[in-house]
């Protein structure tokens, strides 16, 4: 099924998931590799029959890969975006391993909405750059309180090293050249994907609510790896360091 066909298949959640993946891969061609390494480290440190918090879960991309690889795992997905949560709800309907929670991560009381007080792993990808440093540091403190002793937190996201401006500029130019070619080949970008969702009979209302919440895109930060690691240690994690990186992104792992 092509992206153009999705408007005629409003209940095909698998098609929406595939379309979301293609749109995200336009920005992140190594997206699947970061998920693989994330789950490798989950298995290495906390095993496979684990309780996971999928933080800012979106459509449930991490949860889907987690359960495909570790069928005995369970996942709580938390997000505020009503459209992406609608896709997640449709995707995981009837799967008692998955719980989905609507909550604003900037609300200090959001952990009270979760079904559990502690998790073996809290995982997130390409989401927390929507937050500025101060609320992100506060969130890291809340996450530290949710991860059990010996458990892990992993964040895969864009983390900028401002001490390397020439490298950053070269990487950005190359990435945008590749993205421009993919766009000419017909890939949907962020704005076009959301335009498609807004036309869908099922997703139109939650998409409209989503724009009321976020607007076009939240204006957050992308601090350095060193900042993330330092703040995570300050908030209660014993160890924190990168376990994977691309020219633009990093997967940071913290152990409680």
Tab-separated table of C-alpha atoms in Angstrom:
chain	number	residue	atom	x	y	z
A	1	UNK	CA	0.000	0.000	0.000
A	2	UNK	CA	1.285	3.448	-0.891
A	3	UNK	CA	0.982	6.589	1.198
A	4	UNK	CA	-1.636	7.894	-1.232
A	5	UNK	CA	-3.816	4.813	-0.611
A	6	UNK	CA	-4.019	5.289	3.151
A	7	UNK	CA	-6.915	7.745	3.001
A	8	UNK	CA	-9.108	4.913	1.663
A	9	UNK	CA	-7.995	2.442	4.360
A	10	UNK	CA	-8.842	4.258	7.562
A	11	UNK	CA	-8.783	1.161	9.762
A	12	UNK	CA	-5.494	-0.204	8.404
A	13	UNK	CA	-3.274	0.663	11.350
A	14	UNK	CA	-0.425	-1.371	9.907
A	15	UNK	CA	-0.437	0.900	6.855
A	16	UNK	CA	-0.316	3.969	9.057
A	17	UNK	CA	2.582	2.500	11.020
A	18	UNK	CA	4.491	1.773	7.808
A	19	UNK	CA	3.833	5.278	6.522
A	20	UNK	CA	5.051	6.800	9.816
A	21	UNK	CA	8.196	4.654	9.637
A	22	UNK	CA	8.938	5.801	6.077
A	23	UNK	CA	8.470	9.450	7.026
A	24	UNK	CA	10.737	9.071	10.053
A	25	UNK	CA	13.383	7.210	8.045
A	26	UNK	CA	13.559	10.188	5.698
A	27	UNK	CA	15.092	12.101	8.617
A	28	UNK	CA	16.776	9.074	10.234
A	29	UNK	CA	18.060	6.521	7.707
A	30	UNK	CA	19.710	4.518	10.512
A	31	UNK	CA	16.539	4.422	12.639
A	32	UNK	CA	16.305	0.624	12.719
A	33	UNK	CA	19.935	0.287	13.753
A	34	UNK	CA	19.391	2.474	16.816
A	35	UNK	CA	16.383	0.363	17.787
A	36	UNK	CA	18.433	-2.815	17.392
A	37	UNK	CA	21.247	-1.547	19.597
A	38	UNK	CA	18.721	-0.283	22.133
A	39	UNK	CA	17.188	-3.754	22.442
A	40	UNK	CA	20.626	-5.399	22.457
A	41	UNK	CA	21.508	-3.369	25.547
A	42	UNK	CA	18.134	-4.039	27.151
A	43	UNK	CA	18.771	-7.765	26.785
A	44	UNK	CA	22.332	-7.475	28.058
A	45	UNK	CA	21.437	-5.512	31.192
A	46	UNK	CA	17.880	-6.433	32.239
A	47	UNK	CA	16.906	-9.527	30.235
A	48	UNK	CA	13.963	-10.249	27.990
A	49	UNK	CA	10.960	-10.756	30.324
A	50	UNK	CA	10.903	-7.148	31.354
A	51	UNK	CA	8.562	-4.260	32.117
A	52	UNK	CA	9.204	-1.256	29.844
A	53	UNK	CA	8.060	2.334	29.853
A	54	UNK	CA	7.953	3.624	26.267
A	55	UNK	CA	8.410	7.331	26.960
A	56	UNK	CA	6.843	9.730	24.437
A	57	UNK	CA	5.819	6.584	22.592
A	58	UNK	CA	4.149	8.140	19.542
A	59	UNK	CA	2.710	5.358	17.387
A	60	UNK	CA	4.489	2.738	19.518
A	61	UNK	CA	7.551	2.195	17.331
A	62	UNK	CA	9.730	1.038	20.229
A	63	UNK	CA	6.960	-1.092	21.731
A	64	UNK	CA	6.351	-2.880	18.431
A	65	UNK	CA	10.011	-3.816	18.064
A	66	UNK	CA	10.312	-4.710	21.747
A	67	UNK	CA	7.426	-7.184	21.649
A	68	UNK	CA	8.477	-8.680	18.316
A	69	UNK	CA	11.893	-9.478	19.778
A	70	UNK	CA	10.889	-10.193	23.399
A	71	UNK	CA	7.375	-11.695	23.465
A	72	UNK	CA	7.413	-11.986	27.273
A	73	UNK	CA	7.969	-8.248	27.756
A	74	UNK	CA	5.248	-5.763	28.659
A	75	UNK	CA	5.105	-2.092	27.717
A	76	UNK	CA	3.453	1.052	29.006
A	77	UNK	CA	3.376	3.728	26.320
A	78	UNK	CA	2.915	7.330	27.425
A	79	UNK	CA	2.362	10.319	25.137
A	80	UNK	CA	0.201	13.413	24.734
A	81	UNK	CA	-0.268	13.392	20.960
A	82	UNK	CA	-3.866	12.213	20.325
A	83	UNK	CA	-3.289	11.292	16.667
A	84	UNK	CA	-0.183	9.190	17.234
A	85	UNK	CA	-1.813	7.570	20.260
A	86	UNK	CA	-4.834	6.712	18.099
A	87	UNK	CA	-2.524	4.808	15.747
A	88	UNK	CA	-0.884	3.098	18.711
A	89	UNK	CA	-4.266	2.159	20.184
A	90	UNK	CA	-5.384	0.701	16.871
A	91	UNK	CA	-2.122	-1.180	16.413
A	92	UNK	CA	-2.058	-2.810	19.854
A	93	UNK	CA	-5.799	-3.298	20.375
A	94	UNK	CA	-6.383	-6.602	22.161
A	95	UNK	CA	-2.733	-7.065	23.190
A	96	UNK	CA	-2.761	-7.255	26.984
A	97	UNK	CA	1.017	-6.739	27.068
A	98	UNK	CA	0.503	-3.059	26.157
A	99	UNK	CA	-0.981	-0.217	28.186
A	100	UNK	CA	-1.281	3.274	26.699
A	101	UNK	CA	-1.457	6.399	28.837
A	102	UNK	CA	-2.244	9.982	27.809
A	103	UNK	CA	-0.078	12.375	29.795
A	104	UNK	CA	1.940	15.566	29.393
A	105	UNK	CA	5.580	14.942	30.323
A	106	UNK	CA	5.882	18.590	31.369
A	107	UNK	CA	3.208	18.020	34.013
A	108	UNK	CA	5.022	17.142	37.266
A	109	UNK	CA	2.244	14.693	38.160
A	110	UNK	CA	2.389	12.614	34.976
A	111	UNK	CA	3.994	9.550	36.679
A	112	UNK	CA	0.849	9.181	38.829
A	113	UNK	CA	-1.044	8.143	35.678
A	114	UNK	CA	1.193	5.124	35.077
A	115	UNK	CA	-0.012	1.628	36.012
A	116	UNK	CA	3.277	0.752	37.760
A	117	UNK	CA	5.618	2.519	40.144
A	118	UNK	CA	8.812	0.977	38.749
A	119	UNK	CA	10.147	-0.264	35.413
A	120	UNK	CA	13.083	-2.399	34.312
A	121	UNK	CA	13.713	-0.072	31.381
A	122	UNK	CA	12.551	3.348	30.227
A	123	UNK	CA	13.128	3.806	26.497
A	124	UNK	CA	12.637	6.779	24.200
A	125	UNK	CA	13.732	7.834	20.717
A	126	UNK	CA	13.537	11.017	18.658
A	127	UNK	CA	11.193	12.721	21.090
A	128	UNK	CA	12.818	14.552	23.989
A	129	UNK	CA	14.396	17.219	21.746
A	130	UNK	CA	10.941	18.773	21.987
A	131	UNK	CA	11.848	19.848	25.538
A	132	UNK	CA	14.140	22.659	26.672
A	133	UNK	CA	16.965	21.913	29.096
A	134	UNK	CA	15.203	22.807	32.353
A	135	UNK	CA	12.056	20.680	31.837
A	136	UNK	CA	14.213	17.918	30.364
A	137	UNK	CA	16.403	17.872	33.481
A	138	UNK	CA	13.253	17.704	35.610
A	139	UNK	CA	11.981	14.835	33.464
A	140	UNK	CA	15.251	12.964	33.933
A	141	UNK	CA	14.753	13.217	37.689
A	142	UNK	CA	11.279	11.709	37.355
A	143	UNK	CA	12.612	8.943	35.122
A	144	UNK	CA	15.296	8.128	37.676
A	145	UNK	CA	12.522	7.639	40.200
A	146	UNK	CA	10.729	5.188	37.908
A	147	UNK	CA	13.696	2.981	36.986
A	148	UNK	CA	14.339	0.163	39.461
A	149	UNK	CA	17.793	-0.396	40.933
A	150	UNK	CA	19.891	-1.984	38.197
A	151	UNK	CA	17.415	-0.901	35.539
A	152	UNK	CA	18.175	1.228	32.502
A	153	UNK	CA	17.150	4.386	30.699
A	154	UNK	CA	17.944	4.920	27.021
A	155	UNK	CA	17.427	8.006	24.906
A	156	UNK	CA	18.174	8.006	21.173
A	157	UNK	CA	18.017	11.537	19.827
A	158	UNK	CA	19.742	14.434	18.103
A	159	UNK	CA	22.501	15.642	20.452
A	160	UNK	CA	24.619	18.533	19.208
A	161	UNK	CA	28.291	19.038	20.039
A	162	UNK	CA	28.720	22.777	19.670
A	163	UNK	CA	32.519	22.472	19.849
A	164	UNK	CA	32.640	20.977	16.318
A	165	UNK	CA	30.931	23.539	14.045
A	166	UNK	CA	32.672	22.505	10.805
A	167	UNK	CA	31.825	18.840	11.306
A	168	UNK	CA	28.254	19.775	12.207
A	169	UNK	CA	27.864	21.908	9.078
A	170	UNK	CA	29.272	19.210	6.798
A	171	UNK	CA	27.032	16.536	8.308
A	172	UNK	CA	23.973	18.764	8.021
A	173	UNK	CA	24.708	19.632	4.377
A	174	UNK	CA	25.196	15.990	3.413
A	175	UNK	CA	22.057	14.909	5.278
A	176	UNK	CA	19.935	17.554	3.579
A	177	UNK	CA	21.294	16.612	0.153
A	178	UNK	CA	20.189	13.037	0.761
A	179	UNK	CA	16.817	14.186	2.071
A	180	UNK	CA	16.266	16.435	-0.953
A	181	UNK	CA	16.871	13.479	-3.276
A	182	UNK	CA	14.476	11.278	-1.318
A	183	UNK	CA	11.880	14.039	-1.480
A	184	UNK	CA	12.243	14.176	-5.260
A	185	UNK	CA	11.709	10.403	-5.262
A	186	UNK	CA	8.332	10.915	-3.600
A	187	UNK	CA	8.865	10.406	0.133
A	188	UNK	CA	6.448	12.208	2.437
A	189	UNK	CA	7.993	14.766	4.759
A	190	UNK	CA	6.692	15.677	8.225
A	191	UNK	CA	4.249	18.340	7.043
A	192	UNK	CA	2.882	16.222	4.199
A	193	UNK	CA	2.371	13.211	6.479
A	194	UNK	CA	0.315	15.314	8.870
A	195	UNK	CA	-1.688	16.765	5.973
A	196	UNK	CA	-2.557	13.190	4.987
A	197	UNK	CA	-3.572	12.339	8.545
A	198	UNK	CA	-5.789	15.427	8.690
A	199	UNK	CA	-7.769	14.143	5.687
A	200	UNK	CA	-8.393	10.703	7.148
A	201	UNK	CA	-11.917	10.179	8.523
A	202	UNK	CA	-10.612	8.468	11.671
A	203	UNK	CA	-7.533	10.596	12.332
A	204	UNK	CA	-8.898	14.024	11.345
A	205	UNK	CA	-10.248	14.941	14.792
A	206	UNK	CA	-7.258	13.716	16.818
A	207	UNK	CA	-4.949	15.444	14.341
A	208	UNK	CA	-6.813	18.723	14.836
A	209	UNK	CA	-6.471	18.295	18.616
A	210	UNK	CA	-2.786	17.564	18.157
A	211	UNK	CA	-2.237	20.901	16.403
A	212	UNK	CA	-4.111	22.656	19.183
A	213	UNK	CA	-1.601	21.165	21.645
A	214	UNK	CA	1.671	21.478	19.724
A	215	UNK	CA	1.221	23.776	16.752
A	216	UNK	CA	3.464	22.928	13.813
A	217	UNK	CA	6.356	21.670	15.955
A	218	UNK	CA	7.527	22.176	19.513
A	219	UNK	CA	10.575	24.382	20.020
A	220	UNK	CA	12.978	22.404	22.207
A	221	UNK	CA	16.707	21.854	22.657
A	222	UNK	CA	19.315	19.334	21.501
A	223	UNK	CA	22.094	19.601	24.119
A	224	UNK	CA	25.325	17.642	23.884
A	225	UNK	CA	25.884	14.039	24.899
A	226	UNK	CA	27.989	15.314	27.787
A	227	UNK	CA	25.093	17.408	29.079
A	228	UNK	CA	22.693	14.447	28.982
A	229	UNK	CA	25.151	12.110	30.716
A	230	UNK	CA	26.003	14.643	33.416
A	231	UNK	CA	22.388	15.478	34.202
A	232	UNK	CA	21.372	11.815	34.322
A	233	UNK	CA	24.125	11.099	36.844
A	234	UNK	CA	23.109	14.158	38.875
A	235	UNK	CA	19.512	12.923	38.916
A	236	UNK	CA	20.353	9.502	40.334
A	237	UNK	CA	21.814	7.210	37.683
A	238	UNK	CA	25.098	5.512	38.557
A	239	UNK	CA	26.489	5.321	35.033
A	240	UNK	CA	25.689	7.040	31.742
A	241	UNK	CA	27.420	7.008	28.357
A	242	UNK	CA	26.761	6.633	24.622
A	243	UNK	CA	26.451	3.092	23.273
A	244	UNK	CA	25.792	4.042	19.632
A	245	UNK	CA	26.063	7.109	17.470
A	246	UNK	CA	25.578	8.251	13.896
A	247	UNK	CA	26.989	11.460	12.391
A	248	UNK	CA	23.992	13.353	13.834
A	249	UNK	CA	22.410	11.266	16.613
A	250	UNK	CA	23.351	9.396	19.770
A	251	UNK	CA	21.891	6.552	21.821
A	252	UNK	CA	22.685	7.313	25.449
A	253	UNK	CA	22.402	4.557	28.055
A	254	UNK	CA	22.089	5.194	31.793
A	255	UNK	CA	22.084	2.475	34.487
A	256	UNK	CA	20.424	3.041	37.870
